Amino acid sequence: MAYHGSKLVKLSSKGDKYYVQVTKPIELQSKSSKQIKRSTGTTDIKEAQRRQHGITEAIYQEFNDALKSDHERAFRSAIREKFAEISRNPIQIPIDLSAPVTLDSIERKQKKSTPTLADTVSAYTTFKTWGRNKTKREVEANIQKFIDVVGNIQLDKITKHHAYDVAQHYHELGQANQTISKRISNVTGLLKWAERKKFIDINPFHNLDLSDYGVKSKSFLPLDRGELVKLFRQDMNPEERLCLSLLALTGMRLDEVALLRWDQVKTNAVGLYLDLTAGAIVKNQGSQRQVPIHRTIELMPIDGDGRIFSWPVDSHDGKAQNAASKALNRIVVKAVGDHPQKKVHSLRGTFKDLLRELDIMKELNDYITGHSSGDDAGRYGKGPSLRKRAEAINLIDVDFLI
């Protein structure tokens, strides 16, 4: 069926964003609603024009579905009326018994409408268990960004080309490959769920290759010993010095250190260690581990209450990394210059290099830094003991701290 063409309208009430507007077919119009509008998600007219076609097609599909539903309801109503008439006047109404028609047969032939992306977001994010509310919000936002680019498509109409179109869109905006991959993987997660729920026969995003899209991320470079000396010879407050020392001599992630509580500082025959196996906010299950503290680091009082460091915690995701990073990066920059790949996060790689210089085996190195299956993960064996980890850490020459 031919529908009215679409046009772009700017709505000041929506922050000057452009909307795609289409006049509804007469059958779907009402006194108060004769047009349908869908946001392009942008205030840029050129970008809005690029998105217009996909959104228009999605609107036309909505018209198709609505008209189809109306026709099916009218058809079922007519059949019911015909059956009622037959029951009232069985002799007067001839029936063709060679091709009997029943409501059941009509219902069986009737196709169920496949839900759209927007229809399923809430069900998907409610179904899935999220470690943090921030992650759930990010997934919902990334799926909405996908819809903004290609339109609110029915799940069974989505193809790999839609993923590549979105990847190309963000590639042209200069976004990182890692960002593009993450945003599309959030949509892939929804499609996997839709496949299990039998909304679609197969996940169309299986085996996507996004390696050519976006700016490739650059890893942080470790600091050498000379840079470590410059770093720790600077004047800094005790909190900053303690945090940097722990980062350099444990290989822990910044947020793991910034969120430490005194009740996570424990001691046994091998000395002080940090317990990240229970109640700690860590990146993944492999990061749930016990990390020995180098014997030269003074960490008192071990029977204190609350958090060790005072950097504020983000109310949305319960992390302190942003505040700690801002404070500590200023100190790192003074020591090594404003190098884009040498920041406070470099100390994690620095620690791994310090262990490599001592010929510490990779498995032990990975257990300490949380690159393994972790202390609480389900696996065979227990991995290197806490004593072995402490021995390895205490082999490190810490002359740069003095």
CSV table of C-alpha atoms in Angstrom, one decimal:
chain,number,residue,atom,x,y,z
A,1,MET,CA,0.0,0.0,0.0
A,2,ALA,CA,1.3,3.5,-0.8
A,3,TYR,CA,1.6,5.9,2.1
A,4,HIS,CA,2.1,9.6,2.3
A,5,GLY,CA,5.7,10.8,2.0
A,6,SER,CA,7.7,11.9,5.1
A,7,LYS,CA,9.2,15.2,6.0
A,8,LEU,CA,11.5,16.5,8.6
A,9,VAL,CA,10.2,18.9,11.3
A,10,LYS,CA,12.2,20.7,14.0
A,11,LEU,CA,10.6,20.7,17.4
A,12,SER,CA,11.7,23.4,19.7
A,13,SER,CA,9.9,21.7,22.6
A,14,LYS,CA,12.3,18.7,22.1
A,15,GLY,CA,15.5,20.7,22.2
A,16,ASP,CA,15.4,21.6,18.5
A,17,LYS,CA,15.7,17.9,17.5
A,18,TYR,CA,14.4,16.9,14.1
A,19,TYR,CA,11.5,14.5,13.8
A,20,VAL,CA,10.3,12.5,10.9
A,21,GLN,CA,6.6,13.3,10.3
A,22,VAL,CA,4.2,11.2,8.2
A,23,THR,CA,0.4,11.6,7.7
A,24,LYS,CA,-1.4,8.5,8.7
A,25,PRO,CA,-3.6,6.5,6.3
A,26,ILE,CA,-7.3,7.5,6.6
A,27,GLU,CA,-8.1,4.2,8.3
A,28,LEU,CA,-5.7,5.0,11.1
A,29,GLN,CA,-6.6,8.7,11.6
A,30,SER,CA,-8.6,10.0,14.5
A,31,LYS,CA,-9.9,13.5,15.3
A,32,SER,CA,-6.9,14.1,17.6
A,33,SER,CA,-4.2,12.1,15.8
A,34,LYS,CA,-3.7,12.5,12.0
A,35,GLN,CA,0.1,12.3,11.9
A,36,ILE,CA,2.9,10.3,13.4
A,37,LYS,CA,6.3,11.7,14.5
A,38,ARG,CA,9.4,9.8,15.3
A,39,SER,CA,12.6,11.4,16.6
A,40,THR,CA,15.8,11.3,14.6
A,41,GLY,CA,17.7,11.9,17.8
A,42,THR,CA,19.8,14.8,16.4
A,43,THR,CA,19.7,18.5,15.8
A,44,ASP,CA,21.9,18.2,12.8
A,45,ILE,CA,19.8,18.6,9.6
A,46,LYS,CA,22.3,16.6,7.4
A,47,GLU,CA,22.4,13.7,9.9
A,48,ALA,CA,18.6,13.9,10.3
A,49,GLN,CA,18.3,13.6,6.5
A,50,ARG,CA,20.6,10.5,6.5
A,51,ARG,CA,18.4,8.8,9.2
A,52,GLN,CA,15.1,9.9,7.6
A,53,HIS,CA,14.7,6.9,5.2
A,54,GLY,CA,15.2,4.2,7.9
A,55,ILE,CA,12.8,5.9,10.3
A,56,THR,CA,10.3,6.4,7.5
A,57,GLU,CA,10.4,2.7,6.6
A,58,ALA,CA,9.9,1.8,10.3
A,59,ILE,CA,6.8,4.1,10.4
A,60,TYR,CA,5.4,2.5,7.2
A,61,GLN,CA,5.9,-0.9,8.8
A,62,GLU,CA,3.9,0.3,11.8
A,63,PHE,CA,1.1,1.3,9.4
A,64,ASN,CA,1.2,-2.1,7.8
A,65,ASP,CA,1.0,-3.9,11.2
A,66,ALA,CA,-1.9,-1.6,12.4
A,67,LEU,CA,-3.9,-2.0,9.2
A,68,LYS,CA,-3.3,-5.8,9.2
A,69,SER,CA,-4.5,-6.0,12.8
A,70,ASP,CA,-7.6,-4.0,11.9
A,71,HIS,CA,-8.4,-6.2,8.9
A,72,GLU,CA,-7.9,-9.3,10.9
A,73,ARG,CA,-10.2,-8.1,13.7
A,74,ALA,CA,-12.8,-7.2,11.1
A,75,PHE,CA,-12.5,-10.5,9.4
A,76,ARG,CA,-12.8,-12.5,12.7
A,77,SER,CA,-15.8,-10.4,13.6
A,78,ALA,CA,-17.5,-11.1,10.3
A,79,ILE,CA,-16.8,-14.8,10.7
A,80,ARG,CA,-18.4,-14.8,14.2
A,81,GLU,CA,-21.4,-12.9,12.9
A,82,LYS,CA,-21.7,-15.5,10.1
A,83,PHE,CA,-21.6,-18.4,12.5
A,84,ALA,CA,-24.2,-16.7,14.7
A,85,GLU,CA,-26.5,-16.2,11.7
A,86,ILE,CA,-26.0,-19.9,10.7
A,87,SER,CA,-26.9,-21.0,14.2
A,88,ARG,CA,-30.1,-18.9,14.1
A,89,ASN,CA,-31.1,-20.0,10.6
A,90,PRO,CA,-29.5,-23.3,9.9
A,91,ILE,CA,-31.7,-24.2,6.9
A,92,GLN,CA,-31.8,-20.9,5.1
A,93,ILE,CA,-28.0,-20.4,5.0
A,94,PRO,CA,-26.2,-22.8,2.7
A,95,ILE,CA,-22.8,-24.1,3.9
A,96,ASP,CA,-20.0,-25.4,1.7
A,97,LEU,CA,-18.9,-28.5,3.7
A,98,SER,CA,-16.2,-29.2,1.2
A,99,ALA,CA,-14.1,-26.4,2.7
A,100,PRO,CA,-15.2,-25.8,6.3
A,101,VAL,CA,-14.0,-22.6,7.9
A,102,THR,CA,-13.5,-22.4,11.7
A,103,LEU,CA,-12.2,-19.7,14.0
A,104,ASP,CA,-9.5,-22.1,15.1
A,105,SER,CA,-8.2,-22.5,11.6
A,106,ILE,CA,-8.2,-18.8,11.1
A,107,GLU,CA,-6.3,-18.2,14.3
A,108,ARG,CA,-3.7,-20.8,13.3
A,109,LYS,CA,-3.1,-19.1,10.0
A,110,GLN,CA,-2.9,-15.7,11.5
A,111,LYS,CA,0.7,-14.5,11.8
A,112,LYS,CA,1.8,-13.0,15.1
A,113,SER,CA,3.5,-9.6,14.7
A,114,THR,CA,7.2,-9.7,15.7
A,115,PRO,CA,8.1,-7.1,18.3
A,116,THR,CA,10.4,-4.2,17.5
A,117,LEU,CA,13.6,-3.2,19.2
A,118,ALA,CA,11.9,-0.6,21.3
A,119,ASP,CA,9.2,-3.1,22.3
A,120,THR,CA,11.7,-5.5,23.8
A,121,VAL,CA,14.2,-3.3,25.5
A,122,SER,CA,12.4,-3.1,28.8
A,123,ALA,CA,11.6,-6.9,28.9
A,124,TYR,CA,15.2,-7.7,28.1
A,125,THR,CA,16.8,-5.4,30.7
A,126,THR,CA,14.3,-6.6,33.3
A,127,PHE,CA,15.0,-10.3,32.5
A,128,LYS,CA,18.8,-10.0,32.7
A,129,THR,CA,20.7,-9.7,36.0
A,130,TRP,CA,23.0,-6.6,36.0
A,131,GLY,CA,25.9,-6.2,38.3
A,132,ARG,CA,25.4,-2.5,38.5
A,133,ASN,CA,22.5,-0.1,37.6
A,134,LYS,CA,24.9,2.0,35.6
A,135,THR,CA,25.5,-1.0,33.3
A,136,LYS,CA,21.8,-1.5,32.7
A,137,ARG,CA,21.4,2.2,31.9
A,138,GLU,CA,24.3,2.1,29.5
A,139,VAL,CA,22.8,-0.9,27.7
A,140,GLU,CA,19.4,0.8,27.4
A,141,ALA,CA,21.1,3.9,26.1
A,142,ASN,CA,23.2,2.1,23.5
A,143,ILE,CA,20.2,0.2,22.2
A,144,GLN,CA,18.3,3.5,21.9
A,145,LYS,CA,21.3,5.0,20.0
A,146,PHE,CA,21.1,2.1,17.6
A,147,ILE,CA,17.4,2.8,17.1
A,148,ASP,CA,18.1,6.5,16.5
A,149,VAL,CA,20.4,5.6,13.6
A,150,VAL,CA,18.5,2.8,11.8
A,151,GLY,CA,14.9,3.2,13.1
A,152,ASN,CA,12.7,1.1,15.4
A,153,ILE,CA,12.9,-2.1,13.3
A,154,GLN,CA,11.0,-5.3,13.9
A,155,LEU,CA,13.4,-7.9,15.3
A,156,ASP,CA,12.9,-10.3,12.3
A,157,LYS,CA,13.8,-7.6,9.9
A,158,ILE,CA,17.2,-6.8,11.4
A,159,THR,CA,20.2,-7.9,9.4
A,160,LYS,CA,24.0,-7.7,9.7
A,161,HIS,CA,23.8,-4.7,7.4
A,162,HIS,CA,22.1,-2.7,10.1
A,163,ALA,CA,25.0,-3.4,12.5
A,164,TYR,CA,27.6,-2.3,9.8
A,165,ASP,CA,25.6,0.8,9.0
A,166,VAL,CA,25.6,1.8,12.7
A,167,ALA,CA,29.4,1.0,12.9
A,168,GLN,CA,30.0,3.1,9.9
A,169,HIS,CA,28.0,6.0,11.4
A,170,TYR,CA,30.1,6.0,14.5
A,171,HIS,CA,33.3,5.5,12.5
A,172,GLU,CA,32.6,8.7,10.6
A,173,LEU,CA,32.1,10.5,13.9
A,174,GLY,CA,35.6,9.4,14.9
A,175,GLN,CA,34.7,7.1,17.8
A,176,ALA,CA,36.9,4.4,19.1
A,177,ASN,CA,36.6,0.8,17.9
A,178,GLN,CA,36.1,-0.3,21.5
A,179,THR,CA,33.2,2.1,21.9
A,180,ILE,CA,31.6,1.0,18.6
A,181,SER,CA,32.0,-2.7,19.4
A,182,LYS,CA,30.5,-2.3,22.9
A,183,ARG,CA,27.4,-0.4,21.7
A,184,ILE,CA,26.6,-3.0,19.0
A,185,SER,CA,27.4,-5.8,21.4
A,186,ASN,CA,24.6,-4.5,23.7
A,187,VAL,CA,22.2,-4.9,20.8
A,188,THR,CA,23.6,-8.3,20.1
A,189,GLY,CA,22.8,-9.3,23.7
A,190,LEU,CA,19.2,-8.3,23.2
A,191,LEU,CA,19.0,-10.4,19.9
A,192,LYS,CA,20.5,-13.4,21.6
A,193,TRP,CA,17.8,-13.2,24.3
A,194,ALA,CA,15.1,-12.7,21.6
A,195,GLU,CA,16.4,-15.9,19.9
A,196,ARG,CA,16.0,-17.8,23.1
A,197,LYS,CA,12.5,-16.4,23.6
A,198,LYS,CA,11.6,-17.5,20.0
A,199,PHE,CA,10.9,-13.9,18.8
A,200,ILE,CA,13.4,-14.6,16.0
A,201,ASP,CA,14.7,-17.8,14.5
A,202,ILE,CA,18.4,-16.8,14.6
A,203,ASN,CA,20.5,-14.0,16.0
A,204,PRO,CA,21.4,-11.9,12.8
A,205,PHE,CA,24.5,-10.4,14.5
A,206,HIS,CA,26.3,-13.7,15.0
A,207,ASN,CA,29.9,-13.5,13.8
A,208,LEU,CA,30.0,-9.8,13.2
A,209,ASP,CA,33.4,-8.4,12.2
A,210,LEU,CA,33.8,-4.8,13.4
A,211,SER,CA,37.6,-4.8,13.5
A,212,ASP,CA,37.8,-2.2,10.6
A,213,TYR,CA,35.5,0.4,12.3
A,214,GLY,CA,36.6,3.2,14.6
A,215,VAL,CA,39.8,4.4,16.0
A,216,LYS,CA,42.0,1.7,17.4
A,217,SER,CA,42.6,2.2,21.2
A,218,LYS,CA,46.1,2.5,22.5
A,219,SER,CA,47.2,0.7,25.6
A,220,PHE,CA,48.7,2.5,28.5
A,221,LEU,CA,52.5,2.3,28.6
A,222,PRO,CA,54.2,1.2,31.8
A,223,LEU,CA,56.6,3.6,33.6
A,224,ASP,CA,60.3,2.7,33.7
A,225,ARG,CA,62.3,2.9,36.9
A,226,GLY,CA,63.5,6.4,36.2
A,227,GLU,CA,60.0,7.6,35.8
A,228,LEU,CA,59.0,5.8,39.0
A,229,VAL,CA,61.8,7.6,40.9
A,230,LYS,CA,60.5,11.0,39.6
A,231,LEU,CA,57.0,10.1,40.5
A,232,PHE,CA,57.6,9.2,44.1
A,233,ARG,CA,60.1,12.0,44.8
A,234,GLN,CA,57.4,14.5,44.4
A,235,ASP,CA,55.6,16.2,47.3
A,236,MET,CA,52.2,14.7,47.8
A,237,ASN,CA,49.8,14.0,50.7
A,238,PRO,CA,49.9,10.7,52.6
A,239,GLU,CA,46.7,9.5,50.9
A,240,GLU,CA,48.0,10.0,47.4
A,241,ARG,CA,51.4,8.4,48.3
A,242,LEU,CA,49.8,5.4,49.8
A,243,CYS,CA,47.4,4.9,46.8
A,244,LEU,CA,50.2,5.2,44.2
A,245,SER,CA,52.4,2.8,46.3
A,246,LEU,CA,49.7,0.2,46.3
A,247,LEU,CA,49.1,0.6,42.6
A,248,ALA,CA,52.8,0.2,41.8
A,249,LEU,CA,53.3,-2.8,44.1
A,250,THR,CA,50.1,-4.8,43.7
A,251,GLY,CA,49.0,-4.3,40.1
A,252,MET,CA,45.5,-3.6,41.3
A,253,ARG,CA,43.1,-1.5,39.2
A,254,LEU,CA,42.7,2.1,40.3
A,255,ASP,CA,39.1,1.6,41.4
A,256,GLU,CA,39.9,-1.5,43.4
A,257,VAL,CA,42.4,0.5,45.5
A,258,ALA,CA,40.3,3.7,45.7
A,259,LEU,CA,37.3,1.7,47.1
A,260,LEU,CA,39.3,-0.3,49.7
A,261,ARG,CA,37.9,-0.6,53.2
A,262,TRP,CA,39.8,-1.3,56.4
A,263,ASP,CA,38.0,-4.6,56.9
A,264,GLN,CA,39.6,-5.8,53.6
A,265,VAL,CA,43.1,-5.4,55.1
A,266,LYS,CA,43.9,-8.7,56.7
A,267,THR,CA,47.0,-10.4,58.1
A,268,ASN,CA,48.2,-14.0,58.6
A,269,ALA,CA,51.6,-15.8,58.7
A,270,VAL,CA,52.7,-14.3,55.4
A,271,GLY,CA,51.9,-10.7,56.4
A,272,LEU,CA,49.3,-8.1,55.4
A,273,TYR,CA,47.1,-8.8,52.4
A,274,LEU,CA,44.0,-7.3,50.7
A,275,ASP,CA,41.0,-9.4,50.5
A,276,LEU,CA,38.9,-8.8,47.3
A,277,THR,CA,36.9,-12.0,47.5
A,278,ALA,CA,33.8,-10.8,49.3
A,279,GLY,CA,31.9,-7.6,49.0
A,280,ALA,CA,34.4,-5.8,46.8
A,281,ILE,CA,33.4,-4.0,43.6
A,282,VAL,CA,35.7,-5.6,41.0
A,283,LYS,CA,35.7,-5.9,37.3
A,284,ASN,CA,34.8,-9.6,37.0
A,285,GLN,CA,34.9,-12.9,38.8
A,286,GLY,CA,38.6,-13.4,38.0
A,287,SER,CA,39.3,-10.2,39.9
A,288,GLN,CA,38.0,-11.7,43.2
A,289,ARG,CA,41.3,-12.5,44.7
A,290,GLN,CA,43.7,-11.9,47.7
A,291,VAL,CA,46.6,-9.6,47.1
A,292,PRO,CA,49.7,-9.5,49.4
A,293,ILE,CA,51.0,-6.1,50.4
A,294,HIS,CA,54.7,-5.4,50.1
A,295,ARG,CA,56.4,-5.5,53.5
A,296,THR,CA,57.7,-1.9,53.0
A,297,ILE,CA,54.3,-0.4,52.8
A,298,GLU,CA,52.9,0.9,56.1
A,299,LEU,CA,49.1,0.4,56.2
A,300,MET,CA,47.7,1.3,59.6
A,301,PRO,CA,45.3,0.9,61.4
A,302,ILE,CA,44.3,-2.5,60.1
A,303,ASP,CA,41.4,-2.5,62.6
A,304,GLY,CA,40.0,0.8,61.3
A,305,ASP,CA,36.4,1.4,60.1
A,306,GLY,CA,35.0,2.4,56.7
A,307,ARG,CA,37.0,3.3,53.6
A,308,ILE,CA,40.8,3.8,53.5
A,309,PHE,CA,40.7,6.6,50.9
A,310,SER,CA,38.5,9.7,50.9
A,311,TRP,CA,37.8,10.2,47.2
A,312,PRO,CA,34.0,10.5,46.6
A,313,VAL,CA,32.0,7.6,45.3
A,314,ASP,CA,29.8,8.1,42.3
A,315,SER,CA,26.2,7.7,43.4
A,316,HIS,CA,25.2,6.0,40.1
A,317,ASP,CA,27.7,3.2,39.9
A,318,GLY,CA,29.4,3.1,43.3
A,319,LYS,CA,32.9,3.7,42.0
A,320,ALA,CA,35.5,6.2,43.0
A,321,GLN,CA,37.8,5.9,40.0
A,322,ASN,CA,37.0,9.2,38.3
A,323,ALA,CA,37.8,11.4,41.3
A,324,ALA,CA,40.9,9.4,42.2
A,325,SER,CA,42.1,9.4,38.6
A,326,LYS,CA,41.9,13.2,38.4
A,327,ALA,CA,43.9,13.7,41.6
A,328,LEU,CA,46.6,11.1,40.8
A,329,ASN,CA,47.0,11.9,37.1
A,330,ARG,CA,48.1,15.4,38.0
A,331,ILE,CA,51.0,13.9,39.9
A,332,VAL,CA,51.9,11.4,37.2
A,333,VAL,CA,51.9,14.2,34.5
A,334,LYS,CA,54.4,16.2,36.6
A,335,ALA,CA,56.8,13.2,36.6
A,336,VAL,CA,56.6,12.0,33.0
A,337,GLY,CA,55.0,14.8,31.1
A,338,ASP,CA,51.6,14.9,29.4
A,339,HIS,CA,52.0,11.7,27.6
A,340,PRO,CA,48.6,10.3,26.3
A,341,GLN,CA,49.6,6.7,27.1
A,342,LYS,CA,51.3,7.3,30.4
A,343,LYS,CA,48.8,7.9,33.2
A,344,VAL,CA,48.0,6.5,36.6
A,345,HIS,CA,46.6,3.4,34.9
A,346,SER,CA,50.1,2.8,33.6
A,347,LEU,CA,51.1,1.5,37.1
A,348,ARG,CA,49.2,-1.7,36.5
A,349,GLY,CA,51.4,-2.6,33.5
A,350,THR,CA,54.4,-1.3,35.5
A,351,PHE,CA,53.8,-3.8,38.2
A,352,LYS,CA,53.5,-6.7,35.7
A,353,ASP,CA,56.8,-5.6,34.2
A,354,LEU,CA,58.5,-5.5,37.6
A,355,LEU,CA,57.5,-9.2,38.1
A,356,ARG,CA,58.6,-10.1,34.6
A,357,GLU,CA,62.0,-8.7,35.3
A,358,LEU,CA,62.2,-11.2,38.2
A,359,ASP,CA,61.2,-14.1,36.0
A,360,ILE,CA,58.0,-14.6,37.9
A,361,MET,CA,55.9,-17.2,36.0
A,362,LYS,CA,53.0,-15.8,34.1
A,363,GLU,CA,50.3,-17.8,36.0
A,364,LEU,CA,51.5,-16.3,39.3
A,365,ASN,CA,51.7,-12.8,37.8
A,366,ASP,CA,48.1,-13.1,36.5
A,367,TYR,CA,46.7,-14.4,39.8
A,368,ILE,CA,48.1,-11.3,41.6
A,369,THR,CA,46.7,-8.8,39.1
A,370,GLY,CA,43.3,-10.5,38.5
A,371,HIS,CA,43.9,-11.7,35.0
A,372,SER,CA,43.2,-15.3,36.0
A,373,SER,CA,40.1,-17.2,37.0
A,374,GLY,CA,40.3,-15.7,40.5
A,375,ASP,CA,40.2,-17.1,44.0
A,376,ASP,CA,36.4,-17.5,44.2
A,377,ALA,CA,35.9,-18.7,40.6
A,378,GLY,CA,34.7,-22.2,39.8
A,379,ARG,CA,37.7,-24.1,38.5
A,380,TYR,CA,40.0,-27.0,39.1
A,381,GLY,CA,42.8,-26.4,41.7
A,382,LYS,CA,43.4,-23.4,43.9
A,383,GLY,CA,46.2,-21.7,42.0
A,384,PRO,CA,49.3,-20.2,43.5
A,385,SER,CA,49.1,-19.8,47.3
A,386,LEU,CA,49.0,-16.5,49.1
A,387,ARG,CA,52.5,-17.3,50.4
A,388,LYS,CA,53.8,-17.7,46.8
A,389,ARG,CA,52.2,-14.4,45.8
A,390,ALA,CA,53.7,-12.6,48.8
A,391,GLU,CA,57.2,-14.0,48.1
A,392,ALA,CA,57.0,-12.7,44.5
A,393,ILE,CA,55.8,-9.2,45.5
A,394,ASN,CA,58.5,-8.9,48.2
A,395,LEU,CA,61.2,-9.7,45.7
A,396,ILE,CA,60.5,-6.3,43.9
A,397,ASP,CA,63.3,-3.7,44.5
A,398,VAL,CA,61.4,-0.7,45.8
A,399,ASP,CA,64.3,1.8,45.8
A,400,PHE,CA,62.1,4.1,43.8
A,401,LEU,CA,59.8,4.6,46.8
A,402,ILE,CA,62.6,6.2,48.8
